[in-house]
Amino acid sequence: MREYLKSMWERVDREAWQRFFMAVAGLGLAFAAAVFSSVARERGNTLATVIFALSALFLAAVVGFLTVPFLTQRVVAARMKDAFHYELTREGVIYLAVSFVIAIAALNTANNLLFIVLAAMLAAIVVSGIASAAVLRRLELDIIVPSNAFATKPIQLRVNLTNPRLWMPAFSVKVFSPSDKKKRRRGWEWSKTEFIFPKRRHWLRLPDYTFRKKLPPPVLEKILTKAVYFTFIGPRNTVGTEIELAFPRRGHYTQDGFSLATRFPFSFLIKSRKVTLGRDLLVYPALLEPDDFLDVLPMITGEFVSYVRGRGIELYRIREHTPQDPGRFVDWKATAKTGALKVREFTREDERRLRLVFDNPEPGRVTPQQYERAVSMAASLACHFNGENIDLSYAGSCYDGGLHLPDFLRYLATIQPDSRDPQFLDALPVSQDYNVIISARPRGTLPSALWFSSYVIYM
């Protein structure tokens, strides 16, 4: 009982009750002023009658302005929150057809039994509508979405449905993404342009406006692509399930609402209610299978290791001794086996630096399939080398992220061909890092400063 009273107290709308008591007090004062106005009129005091009457009208007007708009807004908000959408099912169509036939038969024969049957059938429709509305009302939805995912790789989404009612359960509830059935009207708009005359000389440049069609709004990709069905949700209970989803393309997925629907109890109608719930998901590029870039990875690794070989603690190779090699690097076991003096050569751990560079091409330079493969190649290489003992950094056209892998993956998730930075590789600073460059430039056009310390993958 204590928990019940506590929950009731938490659900009390304090502002609404404050407005209610203020309205009662104001109307009470207005009623008292009206009574005093009547008394003053009977006594012949005209001035007091006017003052009390105006006071009563003023108080009533103040109560109306402070209370009526507030209550109207609350009622409209409640109705919008609990707005239901109806869809007639095949069973409902058959049921209505049978009801129509019985209605015609009852009117033609004047048989009371047929009228009773027709009344019972119509009553079943009313009961079905009331029951289905009661099932959906006050249900609370929560969808737990991970912050990111890789394209084509399954992820787990958690769908929780809560029934906060004290005694009434919910039956046969489906959670799905609502479909946008409204037509996307483009319309017309004034667009700001520039008048240039002549077009080749540019002698005269003036601001101008043109009347053109509006661009259609972009179609937002939905997150919940599968419907989730709950058979029974008990009162004051939460039921949850996990579903597996895979997204075919990279990009930013967002959804601002989901729908709850039920056929309970007779499946005449599918009654649904939209739940406002915003969720966002960033889908990284699809990672290539090892076989897809196996022909590239050994070449990159080989050239990179050759570039960073030196004196360190990680063995690179055993080679013939030269007069410049110190005696402390002599490998006596290899010398004893081969009969020739051998020395050990190490990689410089402090110089194992690799920079992954994505040269974003302008639109139309490569096909969409080639572009998506290049983006996936960049993401795959970044994930591969991130797990190695390498100081990895990233660079790209219009890339302003940091040195962490998630920053570069977020950059690749939403990148599109762009012509804002066509001279990106020419302005790329030369460093001690070994560069792996993914570019759509023609062969032989790479800047000479990068040629000896880079491996280029052409789109």
Short mmCIF file of C-alpha atoms in Angstrom, two decimals:
data_model
loop_
_atom_site.label_atom_id
_atom_site.label_comp_id
_atom_site.label_asym_id
_atom_site.label_seq_id
_atom_site.Cartn_x
_atom_site.Cartn_y
_atom_site.Cartn_z
CA MET A 1 0.00 0.00 0.00
CA ARG A 2 2.88 2.32 0.79
CA GLU A 3 4.46 1.71 -2.61
CA TYR A 4 1.11 2.27 -4.29
CA LEU A 5 0.63 5.62 -2.52
CA LYS A 6 4.21 6.58 -3.34
CA SER A 7 3.73 5.81 -7.04
CA MET A 8 0.45 7.74 -7.04
CA TRP A 9 2.18 10.74 -5.45
CA GLU A 10 4.98 10.63 -8.04
CA ARG A 11 2.43 10.67 -10.87
CA VAL A 12 0.58 13.70 -9.48
CA ASP A 13 0.74 16.68 -11.81
CA ARG A 14 1.59 19.40 -9.29
CA GLU A 15 1.37 22.28 -11.75
CA ALA A 16 -2.09 21.21 -12.87
CA TRP A 17 -3.31 21.02 -9.27
CA GLN A 18 -1.84 24.46 -8.55
CA ARG A 19 -3.72 25.89 -11.51
CA PHE A 20 -6.86 24.13 -10.33
CA PHE A 21 -6.75 25.61 -6.83
CA MET A 22 -5.91 29.05 -8.23
CA ALA A 23 -8.90 28.80 -10.57
CA VAL A 24 -11.19 27.75 -7.71
CA ALA A 25 -9.96 30.66 -5.57
CA GLY A 26 -10.35 33.14 -8.44
CA LEU A 27 -13.85 31.94 -9.31
CA GLY A 28 -14.78 32.08 -5.61
CA LEU A 29 -13.68 35.71 -5.42
CA ALA A 30 -15.51 36.46 -8.68
CA PHE A 31 -18.69 34.87 -7.26
CA ALA A 32 -18.34 36.91 -4.05
CA ALA A 33 -17.86 40.10 -6.09
CA ALA A 34 -21.00 39.27 -8.12
CA VAL A 35 -23.01 38.76 -4.90
CA PHE A 36 -21.80 42.07 -3.48
CA SER A 37 -22.67 43.73 -6.78
CA SER A 38 -26.25 42.47 -6.46
CA VAL A 39 -26.47 43.67 -2.86
CA ALA A 40 -25.14 47.11 -3.80
CA ARG A 41 -27.64 47.35 -6.68
CA GLU A 42 -30.55 46.57 -4.34
CA ARG A 43 -29.38 49.33 -1.97
CA GLY A 44 -29.10 51.81 -4.80
CA ASN A 45 -25.33 52.29 -4.67
CA THR A 46 -24.48 52.58 -8.34
CA LEU A 47 -20.73 53.13 -7.89
CA ALA A 48 -20.28 50.01 -5.71
CA THR A 49 -22.40 47.99 -8.12
CA VAL A 50 -20.17 48.94 -11.07
CA ILE A 51 -16.95 48.30 -9.11
CA PHE A 52 -18.04 44.85 -7.87
CA ALA A 53 -19.40 43.86 -11.29
CA LEU A 54 -16.19 44.86 -13.05
CA SER A 55 -14.16 43.04 -10.38
CA ALA A 56 -16.17 39.85 -10.95
CA LEU A 57 -15.68 40.07 -14.72
CA PHE A 58 -11.96 40.81 -14.35
CA LEU A 59 -11.38 37.85 -12.01
CA ALA A 60 -13.33 35.52 -14.30
CA ALA A 61 -11.30 36.72 -17.30
CA VAL A 62 -7.99 36.22 -15.44
CA VAL A 63 -9.00 32.68 -14.46
CA GLY A 64 -9.99 31.94 -18.05
CA PHE A 65 -6.71 33.24 -19.51
CA LEU A 66 -4.57 31.39 -16.96
CA THR A 67 -6.43 28.09 -16.94
CA VAL A 68 -8.17 27.42 -20.26
CA PRO A 69 -5.06 27.60 -22.54
CA PHE A 70 -3.10 25.46 -20.08
CA LEU A 71 -5.78 22.79 -19.91
CA THR A 72 -6.27 22.89 -23.69
CA GLN A 73 -2.56 22.35 -24.25
CA ARG A 74 -2.55 19.45 -21.82
CA VAL A 75 -5.55 17.82 -23.45
CA VAL A 76 -4.09 18.24 -26.96
CA ALA A 77 -0.74 16.84 -25.83
CA ALA A 78 -2.43 13.87 -24.18
CA ARG A 79 -4.50 13.19 -27.29
CA MET A 80 -1.44 13.40 -29.53
CA LYS A 81 0.44 11.06 -27.21
CA ASP A 82 -2.35 8.50 -27.23
CA ALA A 83 -3.35 9.01 -30.88
CA PHE A 84 -4.26 5.70 -32.46
CA HIS A 85 -4.07 4.63 -36.08
CA TYR A 86 -6.38 2.00 -37.51
CA GLU A 87 -5.89 -0.51 -40.28
CA LEU A 88 -8.63 -2.88 -41.36
CA THR A 89 -7.58 -6.53 -41.58
CA ARG A 90 -8.85 -9.22 -43.92
CA GLU A 91 -10.78 -10.79 -41.07
CA GLY A 92 -12.36 -7.42 -40.33
CA VAL A 93 -13.45 -7.00 -43.94
CA ILE A 94 -15.10 -10.43 -43.93
CA TYR A 95 -16.76 -9.68 -40.58
CA LEU A 96 -18.17 -6.37 -41.82
CA ALA A 97 -19.42 -8.03 -45.00
CA VAL A 98 -21.25 -10.68 -42.98
CA SER A 99 -22.67 -7.96 -40.70
CA PHE A 100 -23.91 -6.04 -43.73
CA VAL A 101 -25.64 -9.15 -45.12
CA ILE A 102 -27.32 -9.82 -41.76
CA ALA A 103 -28.41 -6.17 -41.54
CA ILE A 104 -30.08 -6.38 -44.96
CA ALA A 105 -31.75 -9.65 -44.01
CA ALA A 106 -33.00 -8.19 -40.72
CA LEU A 107 -34.47 -5.15 -42.47
CA ASN A 108 -36.16 -7.27 -45.12
CA THR A 109 -37.59 -9.91 -42.80
CA ALA A 110 -38.12 -7.79 -39.65
CA ASN A 111 -36.90 -10.77 -37.65
CA ASN A 112 -36.03 -9.78 -34.09
CA LEU A 113 -33.52 -12.59 -33.78
CA LEU A 114 -31.51 -11.20 -36.70
CA PHE A 115 -31.56 -7.74 -35.10
CA ILE A 116 -30.21 -9.26 -31.88
CA VAL A 117 -27.46 -11.06 -33.80
CA LEU A 118 -26.59 -7.84 -35.66
CA ALA A 119 -26.49 -5.89 -32.38
CA ALA A 120 -24.18 -8.50 -30.86
CA MET A 121 -21.86 -8.32 -33.87
CA LEU A 122 -21.71 -4.53 -33.76
CA ALA A 123 -21.14 -4.65 -30.02
CA ALA A 124 -18.20 -7.00 -30.61
CA ILE A 125 -16.63 -4.36 -32.86
CA VAL A 126 -17.06 -1.71 -30.15
CA VAL A 127 -15.64 -4.02 -27.48
CA SER A 128 -12.69 -4.86 -29.74
CA GLY A 129 -11.89 -1.18 -30.23
CA ILE A 130 -12.09 -0.39 -26.50
CA ALA A 131 -10.03 -3.45 -25.51
CA SER A 132 -7.27 -2.83 -28.06
CA ALA A 133 -7.00 0.83 -27.06
CA ALA A 134 -6.78 -0.17 -23.41
CA VAL A 135 -4.01 -2.67 -24.22
CA LEU A 136 -1.79 -0.06 -25.91
CA ARG A 137 -2.41 2.83 -23.54
CA ARG A 138 0.46 3.76 -21.19
CA LEU A 139 2.86 1.14 -22.51
CA GLU A 140 6.47 2.35 -22.32
CA LEU A 141 9.06 1.39 -24.93
CA ASP A 142 12.84 1.43 -24.66
CA ILE A 143 15.26 0.32 -27.37
CA ILE A 144 18.93 -0.07 -26.49
CA VAL A 145 21.10 0.50 -29.56
CA PRO A 146 24.92 0.31 -29.65
CA SER A 147 26.69 3.50 -30.54
CA ASN A 148 28.31 2.04 -33.66
CA ALA A 149 28.47 -1.03 -35.85
CA PHE A 150 30.15 -2.33 -38.99
CA ALA A 151 28.18 -2.74 -42.18
CA THR A 152 27.05 -6.31 -43.00
CA LYS A 153 28.08 -7.48 -39.51
CA PRO A 154 25.23 -8.49 -37.17
CA ILE A 155 24.68 -6.52 -33.97
CA GLN A 156 22.36 -7.06 -31.02
CA LEU A 157 19.51 -4.64 -30.26
CA ARG A 158 17.59 -4.82 -27.00
CA VAL A 159 13.85 -4.06 -27.09
CA ASN A 160 12.17 -3.53 -23.70
CA LEU A 161 8.42 -3.03 -23.25
CA THR A 162 7.09 -1.94 -19.87
CA ASN A 163 3.51 -2.18 -18.63
CA PRO A 164 3.21 0.27 -15.70
CA ARG A 165 -0.48 -0.45 -15.08
CA LEU A 166 -1.39 -1.87 -11.68
CA TRP A 167 -3.76 -4.66 -12.68
CA MET A 168 -4.37 -4.79 -16.45
CA PRO A 169 -2.00 -6.89 -18.58
CA ALA A 170 -1.21 -6.36 -22.27
CA PHE A 171 -1.68 -9.00 -24.94
CA SER A 172 -0.33 -9.49 -28.46
CA VAL A 173 1.77 -6.31 -28.86
CA LYS A 174 4.04 -5.77 -31.83
CA VAL A 175 6.89 -3.23 -31.98
CA PHE A 176 7.89 -2.03 -35.45
CA SER A 177 9.07 0.98 -37.42
CA PRO A 178 6.22 3.09 -38.84
CA SER A 179 6.15 3.52 -42.59
CA ASP A 180 6.03 7.02 -44.04
CA LYS A 181 3.00 6.84 -46.34
CA LYS A 182 2.79 10.57 -46.93
CA LYS A 183 3.79 11.76 -50.36
CA ARG A 184 6.95 13.80 -50.41
CA ARG A 185 5.86 17.00 -52.11
CA ARG A 186 8.76 18.91 -53.52
CA GLY A 187 7.13 22.30 -53.99
CA TRP A 188 8.88 25.41 -55.24
CA GLU A 189 11.24 27.91 -53.62
CA TRP A 190 13.31 31.01 -54.37
CA SER A 191 17.02 30.23 -54.45
CA LYS A 192 19.82 32.79 -54.19
CA THR A 193 22.19 32.77 -57.18
CA GLU A 194 24.50 35.18 -58.99
CA PHE A 195 24.04 36.88 -62.36
CA ILE A 196 27.26 36.82 -64.41
CA PHE A 197 27.72 38.56 -67.75
CA PRO A 198 29.35 37.45 -69.88
CA LYS A 199 29.79 33.97 -68.50
CA ARG A 200 33.36 33.56 -69.72
CA ARG A 201 34.64 37.08 -68.95
CA HIS A 202 32.83 37.75 -65.67
CA TRP A 203 32.67 41.50 -66.26
CA LEU A 204 29.43 41.96 -64.37
CA ARG A 205 28.47 40.05 -61.22
CA LEU A 206 25.17 40.81 -59.48
CA PRO A 207 23.14 38.94 -56.84
CA ASP A 208 20.15 37.19 -58.36
CA TYR A 209 17.31 34.84 -57.43
CA THR A 210 15.86 31.88 -59.29
CA PHE A 211 12.58 30.04 -58.80
CA ARG A 212 13.13 26.28 -58.72
CA LYS A 213 11.76 23.10 -57.28
CA LYS A 214 12.66 22.17 -53.74
CA LEU A 215 14.96 19.26 -53.30
CA PRO A 216 13.17 16.32 -51.68
CA PRO A 217 14.17 15.67 -48.08
CA PRO A 218 16.61 12.80 -47.68
CA VAL A 219 15.13 9.44 -46.82
CA LEU A 220 16.33 8.46 -43.36
CA GLU A 221 17.44 4.89 -42.92
CA LYS A 222 15.51 3.09 -40.19
CA ILE A 223 17.25 1.30 -37.36
CA LEU A 224 14.59 -1.25 -36.43
CA THR A 225 14.03 -3.22 -39.63
CA LYS A 226 12.38 -6.23 -37.98
CA ALA A 227 9.12 -6.38 -36.07
CA VAL A 228 9.27 -7.64 -32.47
CA TYR A 229 6.28 -9.49 -31.07
CA PHE A 230 5.35 -9.77 -27.38
CA THR A 231 2.64 -12.26 -26.45
CA PHE A 232 1.99 -11.14 -22.88
CA ILE A 233 3.19 -8.29 -20.65
CA GLY A 234 2.01 -8.57 -17.09
CA PRO A 235 0.98 -5.58 -14.97
CA ARG A 236 3.90 -3.66 -13.48
CA ASN A 237 6.28 -5.81 -15.46
CA THR A 238 8.95 -5.33 -18.15
CA VAL A 239 9.53 -7.80 -20.94
CA GLY A 240 12.59 -7.59 -23.16
CA THR A 241 14.15 -9.45 -26.05
CA GLU A 242 17.28 -9.18 -28.16
CA ILE A 243 17.18 -9.19 -31.94
CA GLU A 244 20.00 -9.50 -34.44
CA LEU A 245 20.24 -6.90 -37.18
CA ALA A 246 22.73 -6.25 -39.97
CA PHE A 247 22.96 -3.03 -41.97
CA PRO A 248 23.92 -3.34 -45.64
CA ARG A 249 25.50 0.11 -46.03
CA ARG A 250 27.66 2.43 -44.01
CA GLY A 251 26.32 5.78 -42.85
CA HIS A 252 24.36 7.51 -40.14
CA TYR A 253 21.11 5.79 -39.22
CA THR A 254 18.57 7.73 -37.17
CA GLN A 255 14.99 7.14 -36.11
CA ASP A 256 12.73 9.42 -34.08
CA GLY A 257 9.75 7.15 -33.47
CA PHE A 258 8.50 3.60 -33.22
CA SER A 259 5.03 2.07 -33.28
CA LEU A 260 3.15 -0.28 -30.98
CA ALA A 261 0.36 -2.29 -32.57
CA THR A 262 -2.09 -4.99 -31.50
CA ARG A 263 -4.81 -7.15 -33.03
CA PHE A 264 -6.30 -7.99 -29.65
CA PRO A 265 -8.93 -9.33 -29.10
CA PHE A 266 -10.64 -10.29 -32.40
CA SER A 267 -8.20 -9.17 -35.13
CA PHE A 268 -10.81 -6.98 -36.80
CA LEU A 269 -8.47 -3.99 -36.75
CA ILE A 270 -4.75 -3.41 -36.32
CA LYS A 271 -4.63 -0.57 -33.86
CA SER A 272 -1.26 1.16 -33.54
CA ARG A 273 0.18 4.00 -31.49
CA LYS A 274 3.36 5.90 -32.27
CA VAL A 275 5.95 6.27 -29.52
CA THR A 276 8.35 9.20 -29.78
CA LEU A 277 11.78 7.75 -29.11
CA GLY A 278 14.95 9.02 -30.78
CA ARG A 279 17.78 6.63 -31.53
CA ASP A 280 21.00 7.10 -33.56
CA LEU A 281 23.47 4.56 -34.91
CA LEU A 282 26.68 5.15 -36.83
CA VAL A 283 27.52 2.27 -39.17
CA TYR A 284 31.19 1.97 -40.09
CA PRO A 285 32.30 0.68 -43.52
CA ALA A 286 32.16 -3.03 -44.13
CA LEU A 287 35.43 -4.79 -43.36
CA LEU A 288 36.89 -6.79 -46.21
CA GLU A 289 37.49 -10.48 -45.78
CA PRO A 290 41.15 -11.48 -45.42
CA ASP A 291 41.10 -13.04 -48.89
CA ASP A 292 39.95 -9.74 -50.42
CA PHE A 293 43.07 -7.79 -49.44
CA LEU A 294 45.51 -10.66 -48.96
CA ASP A 295 47.28 -9.67 -52.16
CA VAL A 296 47.90 -6.17 -50.82
CA LEU A 297 48.72 -6.76 -47.17
CA PRO A 298 51.97 -8.77 -47.59
CA MET A 299 53.36 -6.16 -49.98
CA ILE A 300 52.53 -3.35 -47.58
CA THR A 301 54.02 -5.25 -44.65
CA GLY A 302 57.16 -6.14 -46.55
CA GLU A 303 57.88 -2.63 -47.76
CA PHE A 304 57.06 -1.19 -44.37
CA VAL A 305 59.40 -3.55 -42.53
CA SER A 306 62.14 -2.84 -45.07
CA TYR A 307 61.63 0.86 -44.52
CA VAL A 308 61.96 0.67 -40.72
CA ARG A 309 64.74 -1.91 -40.39
CA GLY A 310 67.54 -0.77 -38.10
CA ARG A 311 68.91 -1.38 -34.64
CA GLY A 312 66.45 -2.26 -31.94
CA ILE A 313 65.20 -5.26 -29.97
CA GLU A 314 62.90 -7.00 -32.50
CA LEU A 315 64.79 -9.29 -34.86
CA TYR A 316 64.41 -8.34 -38.52
CA ARG A 317 66.85 -10.75 -40.23
CA ILE A 318 70.23 -12.49 -40.00
CA ARG A 319 72.69 -11.42 -42.71
CA GLU A 320 76.35 -11.49 -43.64
CA HIS A 321 78.77 -9.52 -41.49
CA THR A 322 80.20 -6.26 -42.86
CA PRO A 323 83.18 -4.28 -41.53
CA GLN A 324 80.86 -1.55 -40.21
CA ASP A 325 78.91 -3.93 -37.91
CA PRO A 326 79.84 -4.00 -34.19
CA GLY A 327 80.89 -7.32 -32.74
CA ARG A 328 78.07 -7.38 -30.19
CA PHE A 329 75.52 -8.11 -32.94
CA VAL A 330 77.29 -11.27 -34.14
CA ASP A 331 74.98 -14.32 -34.07
CA TRP A 332 77.37 -17.09 -32.99
CA LYS A 333 74.84 -19.89 -33.47
CA ALA A 334 74.17 -18.93 -37.08
CA THR A 335 77.93 -18.44 -37.59
CA ALA A 336 78.69 -21.92 -36.27
CA LYS A 337 76.02 -23.51 -38.48
CA THR A 338 77.00 -21.79 -41.70
CA GLY A 339 80.72 -21.37 -41.17
CA ALA A 340 80.48 -17.69 -42.13
CA LEU A 341 80.27 -14.69 -39.82
CA LYS A 342 76.59 -13.67 -39.35
CA VAL A 343 75.07 -10.66 -37.60
CA ARG A 344 71.58 -9.97 -36.35
CA GLU A 345 69.64 -7.00 -37.71
CA PHE A 346 66.76 -5.50 -35.72
CA THR A 347 63.81 -3.22 -36.37
CA ARG A 348 63.74 0.16 -34.71
CA GLU A 349 60.74 0.00 -32.39
CA ASP A 350 60.77 3.74 -31.88
CA GLU A 351 60.37 4.31 -35.62
CA ARG A 352 57.60 1.82 -36.45
CA ARG A 353 55.26 4.60 -37.51
CA LEU A 354 52.64 4.14 -40.18
CA ARG A 355 50.29 6.75 -41.61
CA LEU A 356 47.13 5.69 -43.43
CA VAL A 357 46.10 8.31 -45.99
CA PHE A 358 42.73 8.45 -47.78
CA ASP A 359 42.78 10.77 -50.77
CA ASN A 360 39.09 11.50 -51.34
CA PRO A 361 38.39 11.91 -55.09
CA GLU A 362 36.02 14.37 -56.67
CA PRO A 363 32.58 13.14 -57.79
CA GLY A 364 32.61 11.08 -60.97
CA ARG A 365 36.28 10.09 -60.84
CA VAL A 366 35.53 6.46 -59.86
CA THR A 367 32.42 4.32 -59.88
CA PRO A 368 30.36 3.93 -56.69
CA GLN A 369 31.47 0.28 -56.41
CA GLN A 370 35.15 1.24 -56.64
CA TYR A 371 34.67 4.03 -54.14
CA GLU A 372 32.95 1.82 -51.58
CA ARG A 373 35.65 -0.81 -51.96
CA ALA A 374 38.32 1.84 -51.36
CA VAL A 375 36.55 3.03 -48.21
CA SER A 376 36.25 -0.56 -46.97
CA MET A 377 39.93 -1.12 -47.79
CA ALA A 378 40.89 1.91 -45.68
CA ALA A 379 38.78 0.72 -42.75
CA SER A 380 40.13 -2.84 -43.01
CA LEU A 381 43.74 -1.70 -43.09
CA ALA A 382 43.17 0.64 -40.16
CA CYS A 383 41.64 -2.13 -38.05
CA HIS A 384 44.42 -4.55 -39.04
CA PHE A 385 47.37 -2.29 -38.26
CA ASN A 386 45.71 -0.97 -35.11
CA GLY A 387 46.23 -4.40 -33.55
CA GLU A 388 49.92 -4.49 -34.46
CA ASN A 389 52.84 -3.01 -32.55
CA ILE A 390 52.79 0.12 -34.71
CA ASP A 391 52.43 3.81 -34.02
CA LEU A 392 49.48 4.42 -36.35
CA SER A 393 48.21 7.80 -37.54
CA TYR A 394 45.59 8.88 -40.07
CA ALA A 395 45.16 11.57 -42.70
CA GLY A 396 42.51 12.31 -45.26
CA SER A 397 40.85 14.98 -47.32
CA CYS A 398 39.01 17.30 -44.89
CA TYR A 399 39.85 14.94 -42.02
CA ASP A 400 40.00 16.76 -38.69
CA GLY A 401 39.89 13.80 -36.31
CA GLY A 402 42.50 12.56 -33.90
CA LEU A 403 44.95 9.69 -33.84
CA HIS A 404 42.46 7.13 -32.54
CA LEU A 405 40.87 4.44 -34.67
CA PRO A 406 37.22 5.39 -33.84
CA ASP A 407 37.88 8.92 -35.13
CA PHE A 408 39.05 7.62 -38.49
CA LEU A 409 36.20 5.10 -38.72
CA ARG A 410 33.67 7.84 -38.04
CA TYR A 411 35.27 9.84 -40.84
CA LEU A 412 34.97 6.89 -43.22
CA ALA A 413 31.39 6.10 -42.17
CA THR A 414 29.91 9.24 -43.70
CA ILE A 415 32.46 10.30 -46.31
CA GLN A 416 31.34 10.93 -49.88
CA PRO A 417 33.23 12.01 -53.02
CA ASP A 418 34.11 15.68 -52.63
CA SER A 419 35.99 18.29 -54.64
CA ARG A 420 36.76 20.73 -51.82
CA ASP A 421 40.38 19.61 -51.39
CA PRO A 422 41.75 18.43 -54.77
CA GLN A 423 45.39 19.21 -53.87
CA PHE A 424 45.36 17.27 -50.63
CA LEU A 425 48.30 14.98 -51.44
CA ASP A 426 50.41 17.87 -52.74
CA ALA A 427 49.99 19.70 -49.43
CA LEU A 428 50.45 16.61 -47.24
CA PRO A 429 53.44 17.23 -44.97
CA VAL A 430 56.32 14.79 -45.30
CA SER A 431 57.22 13.00 -42.06
CA GLN A 432 59.21 10.00 -40.87
CA ASP A 433 56.06 7.86 -41.11
CA TYR A 434 55.65 5.25 -43.78
CA ASN A 435 52.52 6.12 -45.79
CA VAL A 436 49.86 3.79 -47.12
CA ILE A 437 47.93 5.97 -49.58
CA ILE A 438 44.56 5.11 -51.09
CA SER A 439 44.01 7.41 -54.04
CA ALA A 440 42.23 7.73 -57.38
CA ARG A 441 45.04 9.72 -58.97
CA PRO A 442 46.54 8.47 -62.22
CA ARG A 443 49.70 6.42 -61.84
CA GLY A 444 52.86 8.48 -61.85
CA THR A 445 51.28 11.67 -60.46
CA LEU A 446 52.16 11.07 -56.81
CA PRO A 447 54.33 13.86 -55.35
CA SER A 448 58.01 12.88 -55.44
CA ALA A 449 58.44 13.74 -51.76
CA LEU A 450 56.07 10.90 -50.86
CA TRP A 451 57.13 8.38 -53.47
CA PHE A 452 60.05 6.78 -51.59
CA SER A 453 58.18 6.40 -48.30
CA SER A 454 54.73 5.33 -49.49
CA TYR A 455 52.76 2.41 -50.79
CA VAL A 456 49.89 3.46 -53.07
CA ILE A 457 46.62 1.58 -53.53
CA TYR A 458 44.75 2.88 -56.56
CA MET A 459 40.96 2.92 -56.48
#
